[in-house]
CSV table of C-alpha atoms in Angstrom, one decimal:
chain,number,residue,atom,x,y,z
A,1,UNK,CA,22.0,-12.3,20.8
A,2,UNK,CA,23.0,-13.1,17.2
A,3,UNK,CA,20.1,-15.5,17.0
A,4,UNK,CA,17.7,-12.8,18.0
A,5,UNK,CA,19.1,-10.4,15.5
A,6,UNK,CA,18.8,-12.8,12.6
A,7,UNK,CA,15.3,-13.8,13.6
A,8,UNK,CA,14.4,-10.1,13.8
A,9,UNK,CA,15.8,-9.5,10.3
A,10,UNK,CA,13.7,-12.4,8.9
A,11,UNK,CA,10.6,-11.0,10.6
A,12,UNK,CA,11.4,-7.5,9.4
A,13,UNK,CA,11.8,-8.6,5.8
A,14,UNK,CA,8.5,-10.3,5.8
A,15,UNK,CA,6.7,-7.3,7.3
A,16,UNK,CA,8.5,-5.0,4.9
A,17,UNK,CA,7.0,-6.8,1.9
A,18,UNK,CA,3.5,-6.1,3.1
A,19,UNK,CA,4.4,-2.4,3.8
A,20,UNK,CA,5.9,-2.3,0.3
A,21,UNK,CA,2.7,-3.3,-1.5
A,22,UNK,CA,0.8,-0.5,0.2
A,23,UNK,CA,3.6,1.9,-0.7
A,24,UNK,CA,3.6,0.9,-4.4
A,25,UNK,CA,-0.1,1.9,-4.7
A,26,UNK,CA,0.8,5.4,-3.3
A,27,UNK,CA,3.8,5.5,-5.6
A,28,UNK,CA,1.8,4.9,-8.7
A,29,UNK,CA,-0.7,7.6,-7.9
A,30,UNK,CA,2.0,10.1,-7.1
A,31,UNK,CA,4.0,9.2,-10.2
A,32,UNK,CA,1.1,9.6,-12.6
A,33,UNK,CA,-1.1,12.2,-10.9
A,34,UNK,CA,1.4,14.0,-8.6
A,35,UNK,CA,-1.1,13.3,-5.8
A,36,UNK,CA,-0.4,11.8,-2.3
A,37,UNK,CA,-3.4,9.8,-1.3
A,38,UNK,CA,-3.8,10.3,2.5
A,39,UNK,CA,-6.9,8.0,2.4
A,40,UNK,CA,-4.9,5.0,1.3
A,41,UNK,CA,-4.9,3.4,4.7
A,42,UNK,CA,-8.7,3.5,4.8
A,43,UNK,CA,-8.9,1.8,1.4
A,44,UNK,CA,-6.7,-0.9,2.8
A,45,UNK,CA,-9.2,-1.2,5.7
A,46,UNK,CA,-12.1,-1.6,3.3
A,47,UNK,CA,-10.1,-4.3,1.5
A,48,UNK,CA,-10.0,-6.1,4.8
A,49,UNK,CA,-13.8,-5.7,5.4
A,50,UNK,CA,-14.6,-6.8,1.9
A,51,UNK,CA,-12.5,-9.9,2.5
A,52,UNK,CA,-14.5,-10.5,5.7
A,53,UNK,CA,-17.8,-10.0,4.0
A,54,UNK,CA,-16.9,-12.3,1.0
A,55,UNK,CA,-15.7,-14.9,3.4
A,56,UNK,CA,-19.1,-14.8,5.2
A,57,UNK,CA,-20.8,-15.3,1.8
A,58,UNK,CA,-18.5,-17.9,0.2
A,59,UNK,CA,-16.7,-19.6,3.1
A,60,UNK,CA,-13.5,-19.5,1.0
A,61,UNK,CA,-10.1,-18.9,2.5
A,62,UNK,CA,-8.8,-15.3,2.2
A,63,UNK,CA,-6.2,-16.2,-0.5
A,64,UNK,CA,-8.9,-17.8,-2.7
A,65,UNK,CA,-10.7,-14.5,-2.5
A,66,UNK,CA,-7.9,-12.4,-4.0
A,67,UNK,CA,-9.6,-12.1,-7.5
A,68,UNK,CA,-13.0,-11.2,-6.0
A,69,UNK,CA,-11.5,-8.6,-3.7
A,70,UNK,CA,-9.5,-7.1,-6.5
A,71,UNK,CA,-12.7,-6.8,-8.6
A,72,UNK,CA,-14.7,-5.2,-5.8
A,73,UNK,CA,-11.8,-2.8,-5.0
A,74,UNK,CA,-11.5,-1.8,-8.6
A,75,UNK,CA,-15.3,-1.0,-8.8
A,76,UNK,CA,-15.0,0.9,-5.4
A,77,UNK,CA,-12.0,2.8,-6.7
A,78,UNK,CA,-13.7,3.8,-9.9
A,79,UNK,CA,-16.7,5.1,-8.0
A,80,UNK,CA,-14.6,7.1,-5.6
A,81,UNK,CA,-12.5,8.5,-8.5
A,82,UNK,CA,-15.6,9.6,-10.5
A,83,UNK,CA,-17.4,11.1,-7.5
A,84,UNK,CA,-14.5,12.8,-5.8
A,85,UNK,CA,-11.0,12.6,-7.3
A,86,UNK,CA,-11.8,13.4,-11.0
A,87,UNK,CA,-13.2,16.8,-9.9
A,88,UNK,CA,-9.8,17.9,-8.5
A,89,UNK,CA,-7.4,16.4,-11.0
A,90,UNK,CA,-4.8,19.1,-12.0
A,91,UNK,CA,-5.4,21.2,-8.9
A,92,UNK,CA,-2.6,22.2,-6.5
A,93,UNK,CA,-1.2,19.8,-3.9
A,94,UNK,CA,-3.0,21.6,-1.1
A,95,UNK,CA,-6.3,20.7,-2.6
A,96,UNK,CA,-5.2,17.0,-3.0
A,97,UNK,CA,-4.2,16.9,0.7
A,98,UNK,CA,-7.4,18.5,2.0
A,99,UNK,CA,-9.7,16.3,-0.1
A,100,UNK,CA,-7.9,13.0,0.6
A,101,UNK,CA,-7.5,13.7,4.3
A,102,UNK,CA,-11.3,14.5,4.4
A,103,UNK,CA,-12.0,11.3,2.4
A,104,UNK,CA,-9.9,9.4,5.0
A,105,UNK,CA,-12.1,10.6,7.9
A,106,UNK,CA,-15.3,10.0,5.9
A,107,UNK,CA,-14.3,6.4,5.0
A,108,UNK,CA,-13.3,5.7,8.6
A,109,UNK,CA,-16.6,6.9,10.0
A,110,UNK,CA,-18.5,5.2,7.2
A,111,UNK,CA,-16.9,1.9,8.1
A,112,UNK,CA,-17.9,2.4,11.8
A,113,UNK,CA,-21.5,3.1,10.7
A,114,UNK,CA,-21.6,0.0,8.4
A,115,UNK,CA,-19.6,-2.5,10.4
A,116,UNK,CA,-19.6,-1.0,14.0
A,117,UNK,CA,-16.4,-0.5,16.0
A,118,UNK,CA,-16.3,-4.1,17.2
A,119,UNK,CA,-13.2,-5.9,15.9
A,120,UNK,CA,-13.8,-8.9,13.6
A,121,UNK,CA,-11.5,-11.4,12.0
A,122,UNK,CA,-11.4,-13.8,9.1
A,123,UNK,CA,-10.9,-17.4,10.3
A,124,UNK,CA,-7.8,-19.1,9.0
A,125,UNK,CA,-6.2,-22.5,9.8
A,126,UNK,CA,-2.7,-21.0,9.4
A,127,UNK,CA,-3.0,-17.9,11.7
A,128,UNK,CA,-0.4,-19.4,14.1
A,129,UNK,CA,1.5,-21.6,11.7
A,130,UNK,CA,5.2,-21.1,11.0
A,131,UNK,CA,7.8,-22.4,8.7
A,132,UNK,CA,11.2,-23.7,9.9
A,133,UNK,CA,14.2,-22.1,8.3
A,134,UNK,CA,17.1,-24.0,9.8
A,135,UNK,CA,17.3,-22.8,13.4
A,136,UNK,CA,14.9,-19.9,12.7
A,137,UNK,CA,11.2,-19.7,11.9
A,138,UNK,CA,8.9,-17.5,9.8
A,139,UNK,CA,5.3,-16.9,10.4
A,140,UNK,CA,3.4,-18.7,7.5
A,141,UNK,CA,0.8,-15.9,7.0
A,142,UNK,CA,3.6,-13.3,6.9
A,143,UNK,CA,5.6,-15.4,4.5
A,144,UNK,CA,2.7,-15.9,2.2
A,145,UNK,CA,1.9,-12.1,2.3
A,146,UNK,CA,5.6,-11.3,1.5
A,147,UNK,CA,5.7,-13.7,-1.5
A,148,UNK,CA,2.4,-12.4,-2.8
A,149,UNK,CA,3.5,-8.9,-2.4
A,150,UNK,CA,6.7,-9.6,-4.4
A,151,UNK,CA,4.7,-11.2,-7.2
A,152,UNK,CA,2.2,-8.3,-7.3
A,153,UNK,CA,4.9,-5.7,-7.3
A,154,UNK,CA,6.8,-7.5,-10.1
A,155,UNK,CA,3.5,-7.7,-12.0
A,156,UNK,CA,2.9,-4.0,-11.6
A,157,UNK,CA,6.4,-3.2,-12.7
A,158,UNK,CA,5.9,-5.4,-15.9
A,159,UNK,CA,2.6,-3.7,-16.5
A,160,UNK,CA,4.2,-0.2,-16.3
A,161,UNK,CA,7.1,-1.2,-18.5
A,162,UNK,CA,5.7,-3.5,-21.1
A,163,UNK,CA,2.1,-2.6,-21.8
A,164,UNK,CA,0.6,0.3,-23.8
A,165,UNK,CA,-1.4,1.6,-20.8
A,166,UNK,CA,1.7,1.4,-18.6
A,167,UNK,CA,3.7,3.4,-21.1
A,168,UNK,CA,0.9,5.9,-21.4
A,169,UNK,CA,0.8,6.3,-17.6
A,170,UNK,CA,4.6,6.8,-17.5
A,171,UNK,CA,4.3,9.4,-20.3
A,172,UNK,CA,1.5,11.1,-18.5
A,173,UNK,CA,3.7,11.2,-15.4
A,174,UNK,CA,6.4,13.1,-17.3
A,175,UNK,CA,4.1,15.8,-18.7
A,176,UNK,CA,0.4,15.3,-18.9
A,177,UNK,CA,-0.1,18.2,-21.4
A,178,UNK,CA,2.5,16.9,-23.8
A,179,UNK,CA,1.2,13.3,-23.5
A,180,UNK,CA,-2.3,14.6,-24.4
A,181,UNK,CA,-0.9,16.4,-27.5
A,182,UNK,CA,0.7,13.1,-28.6
A,183,UNK,CA,-2.7,11.3,-28.5
A,184,UNK,CA,-2.6,9.8,-25.0
A,185,UNK,CA,-5.9,9.8,-23.2
A,186,UNK,CA,-4.6,11.2,-19.9
A,187,UNK,CA,-8.1,10.9,-18.3
A,188,UNK,CA,-8.0,7.2,-18.7
A,189,UNK,CA,-4.4,7.1,-17.5
A,190,UNK,CA,-5.4,9.0,-14.3
A,191,UNK,CA,-8.3,6.7,-13.7
A,192,UNK,CA,-6.3,3.5,-14.2
A,193,UNK,CA,-3.6,4.8,-11.9
A,194,UNK,CA,-6.0,5.6,-9.1
A,195,UNK,CA,-8.0,2.3,-9.5
A,196,UNK,CA,-4.8,0.2,-9.6
A,197,UNK,CA,-3.5,1.9,-6.4
A,198,UNK,CA,-6.8,1.0,-4.6
A,199,UNK,CA,-6.7,-2.6,-5.9
A,200,UNK,CA,-3.2,-2.9,-4.4
A,201,UNK,CA,-4.3,-1.4,-1.1
A,202,UNK,CA,-7.3,-3.8,-1.0
A,203,UNK,CA,-5.2,-6.9,-1.8
A,204,UNK,CA,-2.7,-5.8,0.9
A,205,UNK,CA,-5.6,-5.6,3.3
A,206,UNK,CA,-6.7,-9.1,2.3
A,207,UNK,CA,-3.1,-10.4,2.9
A,208,UNK,CA,-3.2,-8.9,6.4
A,209,UNK,CA,-6.5,-10.5,7.5
A,210,UNK,CA,-4.8,-13.6,8.9
A,211,UNK,CA,-2.5,-11.4,10.9
A,212,UNK,CA,-4.6,-8.5,12.2
A,213,UNK,CA,-8.1,-8.1,13.5
A,214,UNK,CA,-10.3,-5.8,11.4
A,215,UNK,CA,-11.7,-2.5,12.8
A,216,UNK,CA,-12.4,0.9,11.3
A,217,UNK,CA,-9.1,2.6,12.2
A,218,UNK,CA,-6.8,-0.3,11.4
A,219,UNK,CA,-5.6,1.4,8.2
A,220,UNK,CA,-4.2,4.3,10.2
A,221,UNK,CA,-1.6,2.0,11.7
A,222,UNK,CA,0.0,1.5,8.3
A,223,UNK,CA,-0.8,4.8,6.6
A,224,UNK,CA,2.1,6.9,8.1
A,225,UNK,CA,4.6,4.0,7.6
A,226,UNK,CA,3.6,3.7,3.9
A,227,UNK,CA,4.0,7.4,3.3
A,228,UNK,CA,7.5,7.3,4.8
A,229,UNK,CA,8.4,4.4,2.6
A,230,UNK,CA,7.3,6.2,-0.5
A,231,UNK,CA,9.5,9.2,0.4
A,232,UNK,CA,12.4,7.0,1.5
A,233,UNK,CA,12.4,5.0,-1.7
A,234,UNK,CA,12.1,8.0,-4.0
A,235,UNK,CA,8.7,9.5,-4.9
A,236,UNK,CA,7.4,7.6,-7.9
A,237,UNK,CA,9.8,4.7,-7.8
A,238,UNK,CA,8.4,1.1,-7.6
A,239,UNK,CA,11.8,-0.5,-6.8
A,240,UNK,CA,12.3,2.2,-4.2
A,241,UNK,CA,9.0,1.4,-2.6
A,242,UNK,CA,10.0,-2.3,-2.3
A,243,UNK,CA,13.5,-1.6,-0.9
A,244,UNK,CA,12.1,1.1,1.4
A,245,UNK,CA,9.5,-1.3,2.7
A,246,UNK,CA,12.0,-3.9,3.5
A,247,UNK,CA,14.4,-1.4,5.2
A,248,UNK,CA,11.6,-0.1,7.3
A,249,UNK,CA,10.4,-3.6,8.2
A,250,UNK,CA,13.9,-4.6,9.3
A,251,UNK,CA,14.6,-1.4,11.3
A,252,UNK,CA,11.2,-1.8,13.1
A,253,UNK,CA,11.9,-5.4,14.0
A,254,UNK,CA,15.5,-4.8,15.2
A,255,UNK,CA,14.5,-1.9,17.4
A,256,UNK,CA,11.5,-3.8,18.8
A,257,UNK,CA,13.6,-6.8,19.5
A,258,UNK,CA,16.8,-5.3,20.9
A,259,UNK,CA,15.4,-2.2,22.6
A,260,UNK,CA,11.7,-2.0,23.1
A,261,UNK,CA,8.7,-3.1,21.1
A,262,UNK,CA,7.1,0.4,21.5
A,263,UNK,CA,10.1,2.1,20.0
A,264,UNK,CA,9.8,0.5,16.6
A,265,UNK,CA,8.1,3.6,15.0
A,266,UNK,CA,10.8,5.9,16.6
A,267,UNK,CA,13.5,3.8,15.0
A,268,UNK,CA,11.9,4.0,11.6
A,269,UNK,CA,11.7,7.8,11.9
A,270,UNK,CA,15.4,8.1,12.9
A,271,UNK,CA,16.5,6.0,9.9
A,272,UNK,CA,14.1,7.9,7.7
A,273,UNK,CA,15.7,11.2,8.7
A,274,UNK,CA,19.2,9.9,8.3
A,275,UNK,CA,18.7,8.5,4.8
A,276,UNK,CA,17.0,11.7,3.6
A,277,UNK,CA,19.8,13.8,5.1
A,278,UNK,CA,22.3,11.8,3.0
A,279,UNK,CA,20.0,11.5,0.0
A,280,UNK,CA,17.2,14.0,0.0
A,281,UNK,CA,15.5,12.7,-3.1
A,282,UNK,CA,15.2,9.2,-1.6
A,283,UNK,CA,17.0,6.0,-2.5
A,284,UNK,CA,15.8,5.8,-6.1
A,285,UNK,CA,14.7,9.4,-6.5
A,286,UNK,CA,15.6,11.4,-9.6
A,287,UNK,CA,15.2,14.9,-10.8
A,288,UNK,CA,11.8,14.0,-12.5
A,289,UNK,CA,9.4,11.6,-11.0
A,290,UNK,CA,8.2,8.6,-13.0
A,291,UNK,CA,5.9,5.8,-12.0
């Protein structure tokens, strides 16, 4: 039994890293724009499809395609921002919810029209490979995804803390009107925050292509989990998103291993409610949200 528990914890940590990278994108958008993007799962799904299309063109492995997918997702995000999101910046939260939920359904149906509902996958030589950790093992694609997620999350944290644009985005998250008076171009800060969140979602989708098949509603599987992680870690907190993702991954794996695989989401929900009962603002939440 103890062997099963340790193996489940290892699997949960690896899954949690992937959850975390999706949650960090949501965290950045909320921290800067005070908007929860309910279409984030569908952008992850498009990241998976872009990986598939680029593989068909280049024949490269999915990991070699990370720079290309990041560029394509950045362009895609900029177009979506200019056509849809920019028009509602500064509106109330209800408007954000309605627009992003509608965008979610639109993107899902667009994917079905463009790619059909037939599942596809990106071939990989390491799909079933594993790494031995003493008496335990770790799925190689999940381990790579976890390590890549940690590197990306650290890079985003450095960007937010050490660069002029990162500081501008943090200032905008505190009070957009004051930041604008101080000479910060808040429109650029909003654009960069939204585009960056979509790049992270797209790269997360790429990292999942050796693990999951690709179909139009695949993003819905991770959407609710990512939203819970953002709230659990503290709205707007990047370290909170990482820790929240790992906690959720471990809980899901333990419940699935020790009780029933179908009860993983229920276990996540119970832990989510318990933590918020003890600390309503989330693990790293504060009085004022910062990215």
